[in-house]
Amino acid sequence: MKTTQRIDKILATCGFGTRKEAKNLLHTGTVTVDGKVVTVADTQVDPNVQEIAVDGEVLNIRHHVYLMLNKPANVVSSTKDGEHQTVLDLLDKEYNHRFPGGEIHMVGRLDIDTEGLLLLTTDGSLTHRLTSPKNHISKKYFVRLKEGVSPAEAENYKEKFGAGIEVPRESSEEAFVAKPAELEWLNPEESSSAEAYLTIYEGKYHQVKRMFAAMGNEVIYLKRVAVGELQLDPNLASGAARELTAEELELLK
């Protein structure tokens, strides 16, 4: 597999402007590769093994980037939106450019009013693995309901979700039978419980909300807390993002 790229393309993907601007930068004689000045735009360089520096500062060139974002409510899972802030608007400027592995994109989506764990990466292969329906990657949510339920009702919810509940049609979205899901009530011994964790293995439109609506209840707060074995960092502030550790990334592969 070819790992070398034109030096002007590498500089452009690292935020040094357009390819033309990168060529102009090369002409200044401030770009070095392994300590030697490079001025020719089509010079082939392997950023994985060769050291590239601009004006003496070594570039930290990563092929892929993997981010964990704690998405707040009222932020849309989109690259552009004329009315609302987008998840990409929340990222630091260092991520506002194309990386050698591609553009940063979202791994799936969260509704505008849903909070919690959203992954962003440049790795299309990982995105495909995590979002492909055939892989049944789990997604765990914290749910708060409008109406509390009794212990008997809570058990009924659990049984129906575990068996695969029938979910009615919603506007243009077809009805479907949800795959068996795991429901864990918080404080189930109390006379009325309105909070639970729900783990699903697919990603239909408004799925969690529609599942509870099928039981005659309404979700008033929803937060994703895990994708597969990866859990949302409890110390990550709402609206903040950080790169995954090597151990966390391994959980997704």
PDB file of C-alpha atoms in Angstrom:
ATOM      1  CA  MET A   1       0.000   0.000   0.000  1.00  0.00           C
ATOM      2  CA  LYS A   2       1.321   3.416  -0.962  1.00  0.00           C
ATOM      3  CA  THR A   3       1.967   5.565   2.101  1.00  0.00           C
ATOM      4  CA  THR A   4       3.786   8.478   0.454  1.00  0.00           C
ATOM      5  CA  GLN A   5       2.037  11.688  -0.576  1.00  0.00           C
ATOM      6  CA  ARG A   6       2.990  14.946  -2.241  1.00  0.00           C
ATOM      7  CA  ILE A   7       4.417  17.368   0.290  1.00  0.00           C
ATOM      8  CA  ASP A   8       2.087  20.174  -0.852  1.00  0.00           C
ATOM      9  CA  LYS A   9      -0.937  17.923  -0.255  1.00  0.00           C
ATOM     10  CA  ILE A  10       0.333  16.990   3.207  1.00  0.00           C
ATOM     11  CA  LEU A  11       0.807  20.649   4.123  1.00  0.00           C
ATOM     12  CA  ALA A  12      -2.673  21.516   2.846  1.00  0.00           C
ATOM     13  CA  THR A  13      -4.315  18.742   4.856  1.00  0.00           C
ATOM     14  CA  CYS A  14      -2.449  19.942   7.948  1.00  0.00           C
ATOM     15  CA  GLY A  15      -4.033  23.376   7.752  1.00  0.00           C
ATOM     16  CA  PHE A  16      -1.456  25.355   5.781  1.00  0.00           C
ATOM     17  CA  GLY A  17      -4.016  26.660   3.325  1.00  0.00           C
ATOM     18  CA  THR A  18      -4.783  25.549  -0.209  1.00  0.00           C
ATOM     19  CA  ARG A  19      -2.408  23.521  -2.368  1.00  0.00           C
ATOM     20  CA  LYS A  20      -1.346  26.782  -4.034  1.00  0.00           C
ATOM     21  CA  GLU A  21      -0.642  28.369  -0.657  1.00  0.00           C
ATOM     22  CA  ALA A  22       1.315  25.270   0.361  1.00  0.00           C
ATOM     23  CA  LYS A  23       3.439  25.605  -2.781  1.00  0.00           C
ATOM     24  CA  ASN A  24       4.144  29.238  -1.912  1.00  0.00           C
ATOM     25  CA  LEU A  25       5.169  28.130   1.574  1.00  0.00           C
ATOM     26  CA  LEU A  26       7.581  25.602   0.090  1.00  0.00           C
ATOM     27  CA  HIS A  27       9.207  28.354  -1.977  1.00  0.00           C
ATOM     28  CA  THR A  28      10.132  30.198   1.234  1.00  0.00           C
ATOM     29  CA  GLY A  29      12.543  27.417   2.170  1.00  0.00           C
ATOM     30  CA  THR A  30      11.047  26.961   5.630  1.00  0.00           C
ATOM     31  CA  VAL A  31       9.783  23.401   5.079  1.00  0.00           C
ATOM     32  CA  THR A  32      12.118  20.518   5.911  1.00  0.00           C
ATOM     33  CA  VAL A  33      11.817  16.748   5.649  1.00  0.00           C
ATOM     34  CA  ASP A  34      14.178  14.828   7.901  1.00  0.00           C
ATOM     35  CA  GLY A  35      16.136  18.043   8.376  1.00  0.00           C
ATOM     36  CA  LYS A  36      16.574  18.822   4.671  1.00  0.00           C
ATOM     37  CA  VAL A  37      14.868  21.787   2.992  1.00  0.00           C
ATOM     38  CA  VAL A  38      12.195  20.787   0.470  1.00  0.00           C
ATOM     39  CA  THR A  39      10.946  23.294  -2.101  1.00  0.00           C
ATOM     40  CA  VAL A  40       9.437  21.080  -4.817  1.00  0.00           C
ATOM     41  CA  ALA A  41       5.670  20.609  -4.424  1.00  0.00           C
ATOM     42  CA  ASP A  42       5.458  17.066  -5.827  1.00  0.00           C
ATOM     43  CA  THR A  43       8.178  15.649  -3.553  1.00  0.00           C
ATOM     44  CA  GLN A  44       6.910  12.312  -2.229  1.00  0.00           C
ATOM     45  CA  VAL A  45       6.999  12.038   1.567  1.00  0.00           C
ATOM     46  CA  ASP A  46       5.832   9.345   3.986  1.00  0.00           C
ATOM     47  CA  PRO A  47       4.378  11.253   6.967  1.00  0.00           C
ATOM     48  CA  ASN A  48       4.242   8.024   8.997  1.00  0.00           C
ATOM     49  CA  VAL A  49       8.018   7.627   9.093  1.00  0.00           C
ATOM     50  CA  GLN A  50       9.530  10.942   7.977  1.00  0.00           C
ATOM     51  CA  GLU A  51       9.787  14.087  10.090  1.00  0.00           C
ATOM     52  CA  ILE A  52       8.211  17.163   8.498  1.00  0.00           C
ATOM     53  CA  ALA A  53       8.830  20.589   9.996  1.00  0.00           C
ATOM     54  CA  VAL A  54       7.709  24.100   9.121  1.00  0.00           C
ATOM     55  CA  ASP A  55       9.930  26.937  10.296  1.00  0.00           C
ATOM     56  CA  GLY A  56      11.620  24.516  12.685  1.00  0.00           C
ATOM     57  CA  GLU A  57       8.384  23.238  14.254  1.00  0.00           C
ATOM     58  CA  VAL A  58       7.833  19.518  13.746  1.00  0.00           C
ATOM     59  CA  LEU A  59       4.331  18.651  12.545  1.00  0.00           C
ATOM     60  CA  ASN A  60       2.342  16.059  14.457  1.00  0.00           C
ATOM     61  CA  ILE A  61       0.711  14.367  11.492  1.00  0.00           C
ATOM     62  CA  ARG A  62      -1.856  11.723  12.325  1.00  0.00           C
ATOM     63  CA  HIS A  63      -3.502   9.625   9.675  1.00  0.00           C
ATOM     64  CA  HIS A  64      -6.692   9.156  11.696  1.00  0.00           C
ATOM     65  CA  VAL A  65      -8.328  10.977  14.599  1.00  0.00           C
ATOM     66  CA  TYR A  66     -10.777   9.458  17.100  1.00  0.00           C
ATOM     67  CA  LEU A  67     -12.830  11.753  19.346  1.00  0.00           C
ATOM     68  CA  MET A  68     -15.340  11.325  22.157  1.00  0.00           C
ATOM     69  CA  LEU A  69     -17.826  14.210  22.422  1.00  0.00           C
ATOM     70  CA  ASN A  70     -20.286  14.795  25.246  1.00  0.00           C
ATOM     71  CA  LYS A  71     -23.042  16.286  23.108  1.00  0.00           C
ATOM     72  CA  PRO A  72     -25.329  18.842  24.773  1.00  0.00           C
ATOM     73  CA  ALA A  73     -28.976  19.388  23.922  1.00  0.00           C
ATOM     74  CA  ASN A  74     -29.884  21.941  21.221  1.00  0.00           C
ATOM     75  CA  VAL A  75     -26.839  21.004  19.132  1.00  0.00           C
ATOM     76  CA  VAL A  76     -27.470  19.228  15.838  1.00  0.00           C
ATOM     77  CA  SER A  77     -25.592  16.184  14.553  1.00  0.00           C
ATOM     78  CA  SER A  78     -24.795  17.821  11.247  1.00  0.00           C
ATOM     79  CA  THR A  79     -21.914  19.488   9.450  1.00  0.00           C
ATOM     80  CA  LYS A  80     -23.915  22.639   8.677  1.00  0.00           C
ATOM     81  CA  ASP A  81     -27.093  24.211  10.028  1.00  0.00           C
ATOM     82  CA  GLY A  82     -28.326  27.738   9.494  1.00  0.00           C
ATOM     83  CA  GLU A  83     -30.199  27.904  12.782  1.00  0.00           C
ATOM     84  CA  HIS A  84     -28.490  25.739  15.381  1.00  0.00           C
ATOM     85  CA  GLN A  85     -24.945  25.072  16.537  1.00  0.00           C
ATOM     86  CA  THR A  86     -23.512  21.837  15.125  1.00  0.00           C
ATOM     87  CA  VAL A  87     -21.348  19.220  16.811  1.00  0.00           C
ATOM     88  CA  LEU A  88     -18.445  20.241  14.564  1.00  0.00           C
ATOM     89  CA  ASP A  89     -18.733  23.789  15.933  1.00  0.00           C
ATOM     90  CA  LEU A  90     -17.849  22.378  19.361  1.00  0.00           C
ATOM     91  CA  LEU A  91     -14.458  21.025  18.271  1.00  0.00           C
ATOM     92  CA  ASP A  92     -11.168  22.852  18.819  1.00  0.00           C
ATOM     93  CA  LYS A  93      -9.639  24.601  15.830  1.00  0.00           C
ATOM     94  CA  GLU A  94      -6.918  21.963  15.551  1.00  0.00           C
ATOM     95  CA  TYR A  95      -9.553  19.610  14.121  1.00  0.00           C
ATOM     96  CA  ASN A  96     -10.958  22.069  11.575  1.00  0.00           C
ATOM     97  CA  HIS A  97      -9.044  20.692   8.610  1.00  0.00           C
ATOM     98  CA  ARG A  98      -8.765  17.558   6.552  1.00  0.00           C
ATOM     99  CA  PHE A  99      -6.443  14.861   7.874  1.00  0.00           C
ATOM    100  CA  PRO A 100      -4.502  12.414   5.672  1.00  0.00           C
ATOM    101  CA  GLY A 101      -7.118   9.780   6.556  1.00  0.00           C
ATOM    102  CA  GLY A 102     -10.011  12.032   5.511  1.00  0.00           C
ATOM    103  CA  GLU A 103     -12.475  14.537   6.950  1.00  0.00           C
ATOM    104  CA  ILE A 104     -13.710  14.289  10.521  1.00  0.00           C
ATOM    105  CA  HIS A 105     -17.254  12.947  10.526  1.00  0.00           C
ATOM    106  CA  MET A 106     -19.824  11.674  13.013  1.00  0.00           C
ATOM    107  CA  VAL A 107     -20.278   7.996  13.794  1.00  0.00           C
ATOM    108  CA  GLY A 108     -24.056   7.932  13.672  1.00  0.00           C
ATOM    109  CA  ARG A 109     -26.202  10.750  15.032  1.00  0.00           C
ATOM    110  CA  LEU A 110     -28.068  11.937  18.095  1.00  0.00           C
ATOM    111  CA  ASP A 111     -31.328  13.902  17.991  1.00  0.00           C
ATOM    112  CA  ILE A 112     -31.070  17.612  18.720  1.00  0.00           C
ATOM    113  CA  ASP A 113     -32.539  17.161  22.215  1.00  0.00           C
ATOM    114  CA  THR A 114     -30.522  14.018  23.024  1.00  0.00           C
ATOM    115  CA  GLU A 115     -27.309  14.387  24.998  1.00  0.00           C
ATOM    116  CA  GLY A 116     -24.276  12.221  25.563  1.00  0.00           C
ATOM    117  CA  LEU A 117     -21.718  10.107  23.789  1.00  0.00           C
ATOM    118  CA  LEU A 118     -21.089  10.896  20.138  1.00  0.00           C
ATOM    119  CA  LEU A 119     -18.014   9.591  18.358  1.00  0.00           C
ATOM    120  CA  LEU A 120     -16.239  11.519  15.615  1.00  0.00           C
ATOM    121  CA  THR A 121     -13.424  10.184  13.477  1.00  0.00           C
ATOM    122  CA  THR A 122     -11.664  10.255  10.130  1.00  0.00           C
ATOM    123  CA  ASP A 123     -11.682   6.442  10.004  1.00  0.00           C
ATOM    124  CA  GLY A 124     -14.379   5.336   7.581  1.00  0.00           C
ATOM    125  CA  SER A 125     -13.733   1.646   8.243  1.00  0.00           C
ATOM    126  CA  LEU A 126     -14.439   2.049  11.953  1.00  0.00           C
ATOM    127  CA  THR A 127     -17.555   4.084  11.212  1.00  0.00           C
ATOM    128  CA  HIS A 128     -18.860   1.348   8.936  1.00  0.00           C
ATOM    129  CA  ARG A 129     -18.223  -1.318  11.559  1.00  0.00           C
ATOM    130  CA  LEU A 130     -20.008   0.619  14.300  1.00  0.00           C
ATOM    131  CA  THR A 131     -22.995   1.694  12.205  1.00  0.00           C
ATOM    132  CA  SER A 132     -23.595  -1.346   9.982  1.00  0.00           C
ATOM    133  CA  PRO A 133     -26.916  -2.943  11.026  1.00  0.00           C
ATOM    134  CA  LYS A 134     -25.489  -6.441  10.594  1.00  0.00           C
ATOM    135  CA  ASN A 135     -22.990  -5.895  13.428  1.00  0.00           C
ATOM    136  CA  HIS A 136     -25.645  -5.108  16.068  1.00  0.00           C
ATOM    137  CA  ILE A 137     -23.381  -2.753  18.047  1.00  0.00           C
ATOM    138  CA  SER A 138     -25.037  -1.885  21.352  1.00  0.00           C
ATOM    139  CA  LYS A 139     -26.016   1.647  22.357  1.00  0.00           C
ATOM    140  CA  LYS A 140     -26.877   2.343  25.985  1.00  0.00           C
ATOM    141  CA  TYR A 141     -29.066   5.275  27.041  1.00  0.00           C
ATOM    142  CA  PHE A 142     -30.115   6.872  30.293  1.00  0.00           C
ATOM    143  CA  VAL A 143     -33.859   7.576  30.062  1.00  0.00           C
ATOM    144  CA  ARG A 144     -36.159   9.763  32.155  1.00  0.00           C
ATOM    145  CA  LEU A 145     -39.898   9.336  31.574  1.00  0.00           C
ATOM    146  CA  LYS A 146     -42.809  11.710  31.992  1.00  0.00           C
ATOM    147  CA  GLU A 147     -44.865   9.134  33.883  1.00  0.00           C
ATOM    148  CA  GLY A 148     -43.456   6.968  36.648  1.00  0.00           C
ATOM    149  CA  VAL A 149     -44.364   3.286  36.590  1.00  0.00           C
ATOM    150  CA  SER A 150     -45.131   0.802  39.326  1.00  0.00           C
ATOM    151  CA  PRO A 151     -42.953  -2.274  39.933  1.00  0.00           C
ATOM    152  CA  ALA A 152     -45.481  -4.421  38.066  1.00  0.00           C
ATOM    153  CA  GLU A 153     -45.571  -2.013  35.131  1.00  0.00           C
ATOM    154  CA  ALA A 154     -41.778  -1.808  35.143  1.00  0.00           C
ATOM    155  CA  GLU A 155     -41.575  -5.574  34.803  1.00  0.00           C
ATOM    156  CA  ASN A 156     -44.069  -5.442  31.924  1.00  0.00           C
ATOM    157  CA  TYR A 157     -41.888  -2.871  30.106  1.00  0.00           C
ATOM    158  CA  LYS A 158     -38.842  -5.047  30.676  1.00  0.00           C
ATOM    159  CA  GLU A 159     -40.516  -8.174  29.332  1.00  0.00           C
ATOM    160  CA  LYS A 160     -41.909  -6.470  26.227  1.00  0.00           C
ATOM    161  CA  PHE A 161     -38.623  -4.743  25.395  1.00  0.00           C
ATOM    162  CA  GLY A 162     -36.755  -7.992  25.982  1.00  0.00           C
ATOM    163  CA  ALA A 163     -39.037  -9.863  23.603  1.00  0.00           C
ATOM    164  CA  GLY A 164     -38.935  -7.200  20.882  1.00  0.00           C
ATOM    165  CA  ILE A 165     -41.708  -4.629  21.049  1.00  0.00           C
ATOM    166  CA  GLU A 166     -43.815  -3.592  18.052  1.00  0.00           C
ATOM    167  CA  VAL A 167     -43.158   0.083  17.316  1.00  0.00           C
ATOM    168  CA  PRO A 168     -45.859   1.997  15.388  1.00  0.00           C
ATOM    169  CA  ARG A 169     -45.286   4.140  12.313  1.00  0.00           C
ATOM    170  CA  GLU A 170     -44.157   7.730  12.909  1.00  0.00           C
ATOM    171  CA  SER A 171     -44.826  10.245  10.102  1.00  0.00           C
ATOM    172  CA  SER A 172     -42.887   8.880   7.113  1.00  0.00           C
ATOM    173  CA  GLU A 173     -41.047   6.257   9.178  1.00  0.00           C
ATOM    174  CA  GLU A 174     -42.394   2.727   8.859  1.00  0.00           C
ATOM    175  CA  ALA A 175     -43.534   0.627  11.808  1.00  0.00           C
ATOM    176  CA  PHE A 176     -41.072  -2.049  12.917  1.00  0.00           C
ATOM    177  CA  VAL A 177     -40.473  -4.736  15.515  1.00  0.00           C
ATOM    178  CA  ALA A 178     -37.519  -3.676  17.661  1.00  0.00           C
ATOM    179  CA  LYS A 179     -34.766  -6.185  18.296  1.00  0.00           C
ATOM    180  CA  PRO A 180     -34.709  -7.482  21.875  1.00  0.00           C
ATOM    181  CA  ALA A 181     -33.430  -4.735  24.179  1.00  0.00           C
ATOM    182  CA  GLU A 182     -32.247  -4.656  27.780  1.00  0.00           C
ATOM    183  CA  LEU A 183     -34.089  -2.411  30.243  1.00  0.00           C
ATOM    184  CA  GLU A 184     -32.654  -1.725  33.689  1.00  0.00           C
ATOM    185  CA  TRP A 185     -34.822   0.344  36.024  1.00  0.00           C
ATOM    186  CA  LEU A 186     -33.305   2.650  38.609  1.00  0.00           C
ATOM    187  CA  ASN A 187     -34.791   2.279  42.088  1.00  0.00           C
ATOM    188  CA  PRO A 188     -37.183  -0.504  40.966  1.00  0.00           C
ATOM    189  CA  GLU A 189     -38.240  -1.185  44.554  1.00  0.00           C
ATOM    190  CA  GLU A 190     -39.933   2.205  44.836  1.00  0.00           C
ATOM    191  CA  SER A 191     -43.675   2.573  44.231  1.00  0.00           C
ATOM    192  CA  SER A 192     -43.021   4.628  41.103  1.00  0.00           C
ATOM    193  CA  SER A 193     -39.909   4.669  38.935  1.00  0.00           C
ATOM    194  CA  ALA A 194     -39.312   7.007  35.992  1.00  0.00           C
ATOM    195  CA  GLU A 195     -35.611   6.479  35.256  1.00  0.00           C
ATOM    196  CA  ALA A 196     -33.889   3.590  33.543  1.00  0.00           C
ATOM    197  CA  TYR A 197     -31.042   2.459  31.318  1.00  0.00           C
ATOM    198  CA  LEU A 198     -31.996   1.027  27.940  1.00  0.00           C
ATOM    199  CA  THR A 199     -29.555  -0.863  25.731  1.00  0.00           C
ATOM    200  CA  ILE A 200     -30.541  -1.324  22.094  1.00  0.00           C
ATOM    201  CA  TYR A 201     -28.775  -3.101  19.233  1.00  0.00           C
ATOM    202  CA  GLU A 202     -29.957  -1.099  16.237  1.00  0.00           C
ATOM    203  CA  GLY A 203     -30.515   2.545  15.385  1.00  0.00           C
ATOM    204  CA  LYS A 204     -33.961   3.236  13.969  1.00  0.00           C
ATOM    205  CA  TYR A 205     -35.283   6.789  13.703  1.00  0.00           C
ATOM    206  CA  HIS A 206     -36.233   8.107  17.190  1.00  0.00           C
ATOM    207  CA  GLN A 207     -36.078   4.501  18.319  1.00  0.00           C
ATOM    208  CA  VAL A 208     -35.827   4.909  22.101  1.00  0.00           C
ATOM    209  CA  LYS A 209     -38.574   7.532  22.210  1.00  0.00           C
ATOM    210  CA  ARG A 210     -40.826   5.439  19.964  1.00  0.00           C
ATOM    211  CA  MET A 211     -40.309   2.301  22.045  1.00  0.00           C
ATOM    212  CA  PHE A 212     -41.498   4.024  25.211  1.00  0.00           C
ATOM    213  CA  ALA A 213     -44.290   5.762  23.291  1.00  0.00           C
ATOM    214  CA  ALA A 214     -45.490   2.294  22.266  1.00  0.00           C
ATOM    215  CA  MET A 215     -45.935   1.622  25.976  1.00  0.00           C
ATOM    216  CA  GLY A 216     -47.969   4.810  26.399  1.00  0.00           C
ATOM    217  CA  ASN A 217     -45.201   6.849  27.996  1.00  0.00           C
ATOM    218  CA  GLU A 218     -43.040   9.793  26.959  1.00  0.00           C
ATOM    219  CA  VAL A 219     -39.276  10.269  27.154  1.00  0.00           C
ATOM    220  CA  ILE A 220     -38.522  13.710  28.587  1.00  0.00           C
ATOM    221  CA  TYR A 221     -34.735  13.317  28.887  1.00  0.00           C
ATOM    222  CA  LEU A 222     -32.384  11.086  26.919  1.00  0.00           C
ATOM    223  CA  LYS A 223     -28.621  10.670  27.153  1.00  0.00           C
ATOM    224  CA  ARG A 224     -26.417   8.101  25.433  1.00  0.00           C
ATOM    225  CA  VAL A 225     -23.864   6.753  27.886  1.00  0.00           C
ATOM    226  CA  ALA A 226     -22.146   3.963  25.928  1.00  0.00           C
ATOM    227  CA  VAL A 227     -21.453   2.605  22.447  1.00  0.00           C
ATOM    228  CA  GLY A 228     -20.414  -1.015  22.519  1.00  0.00           C
ATOM    229  CA  GLU A 229     -17.969  -1.410  25.411  1.00  0.00           C
ATOM    230  CA  LEU A 230     -16.956   2.261  25.300  1.00  0.00           C
ATOM    231  CA  GLN A 231     -18.538   4.375  28.021  1.00  0.00           C
ATOM    232  CA  LEU A 232     -18.905   8.145  28.144  1.00  0.00           C
ATOM    233  CA  ASP A 233     -16.203   9.660  30.343  1.00  0.00           C
ATOM    234  CA  PRO A 234     -18.098  10.963  33.413  1.00  0.00           C
ATOM    235  CA  ASN A 235     -15.490  13.717  33.791  1.00  0.00           C
ATOM    236  CA  LEU A 236     -16.008  15.042  30.255  1.00  0.00           C
ATOM    237  CA  ALA A 237     -17.988  18.276  30.490  1.00  0.00           C
ATOM    238  CA  SER A 238     -21.084  18.813  28.384  1.00  0.00           C
ATOM    239  CA  GLY A 239     -20.011  20.233  25.029  1.00  0.00           C
ATOM    240  CA  ALA A 240     -16.409  19.081  25.448  1.00  0.00           C
ATOM    241  CA  ALA A 241     -14.494  16.587  23.322  1.00  0.00           C
ATOM    242  CA  ARG A 242     -11.275  14.667  23.753  1.00  0.00           C
ATOM    243  CA  GLU A 243      -9.334  12.066  21.835  1.00  0.00           C
ATOM    244  CA  LEU A 244      -9.846   8.426  22.704  1.00  0.00           C
ATOM    245  CA  THR A 245      -7.077   6.656  24.574  1.00  0.00           C
ATOM    246  CA  ALA A 246      -5.475   3.609  22.991  1.00  0.00           C
ATOM    247  CA  GLU A 247      -7.376   1.408  25.445  1.00  0.00           C
ATOM    248  CA  GLU A 248     -10.703   3.040  24.588  1.00  0.00           C
ATOM    249  CA  LEU A 249     -10.081   2.727  20.856  1.00  0.00           C
ATOM    250  CA  GLU A 250      -9.326  -0.969  21.296  1.00  0.00           C
ATOM    251  CA  LEU A 251     -12.798  -1.411  22.813  1.00  0.00           C
ATOM    252  CA  LEU A 252     -14.331  -0.332  19.492  1.00  0.00           C
ATOM    253  CA  LYS A 253     -12.312  -2.576  17.218  1.00  0.00           C
TER     254      LYS A 253
END
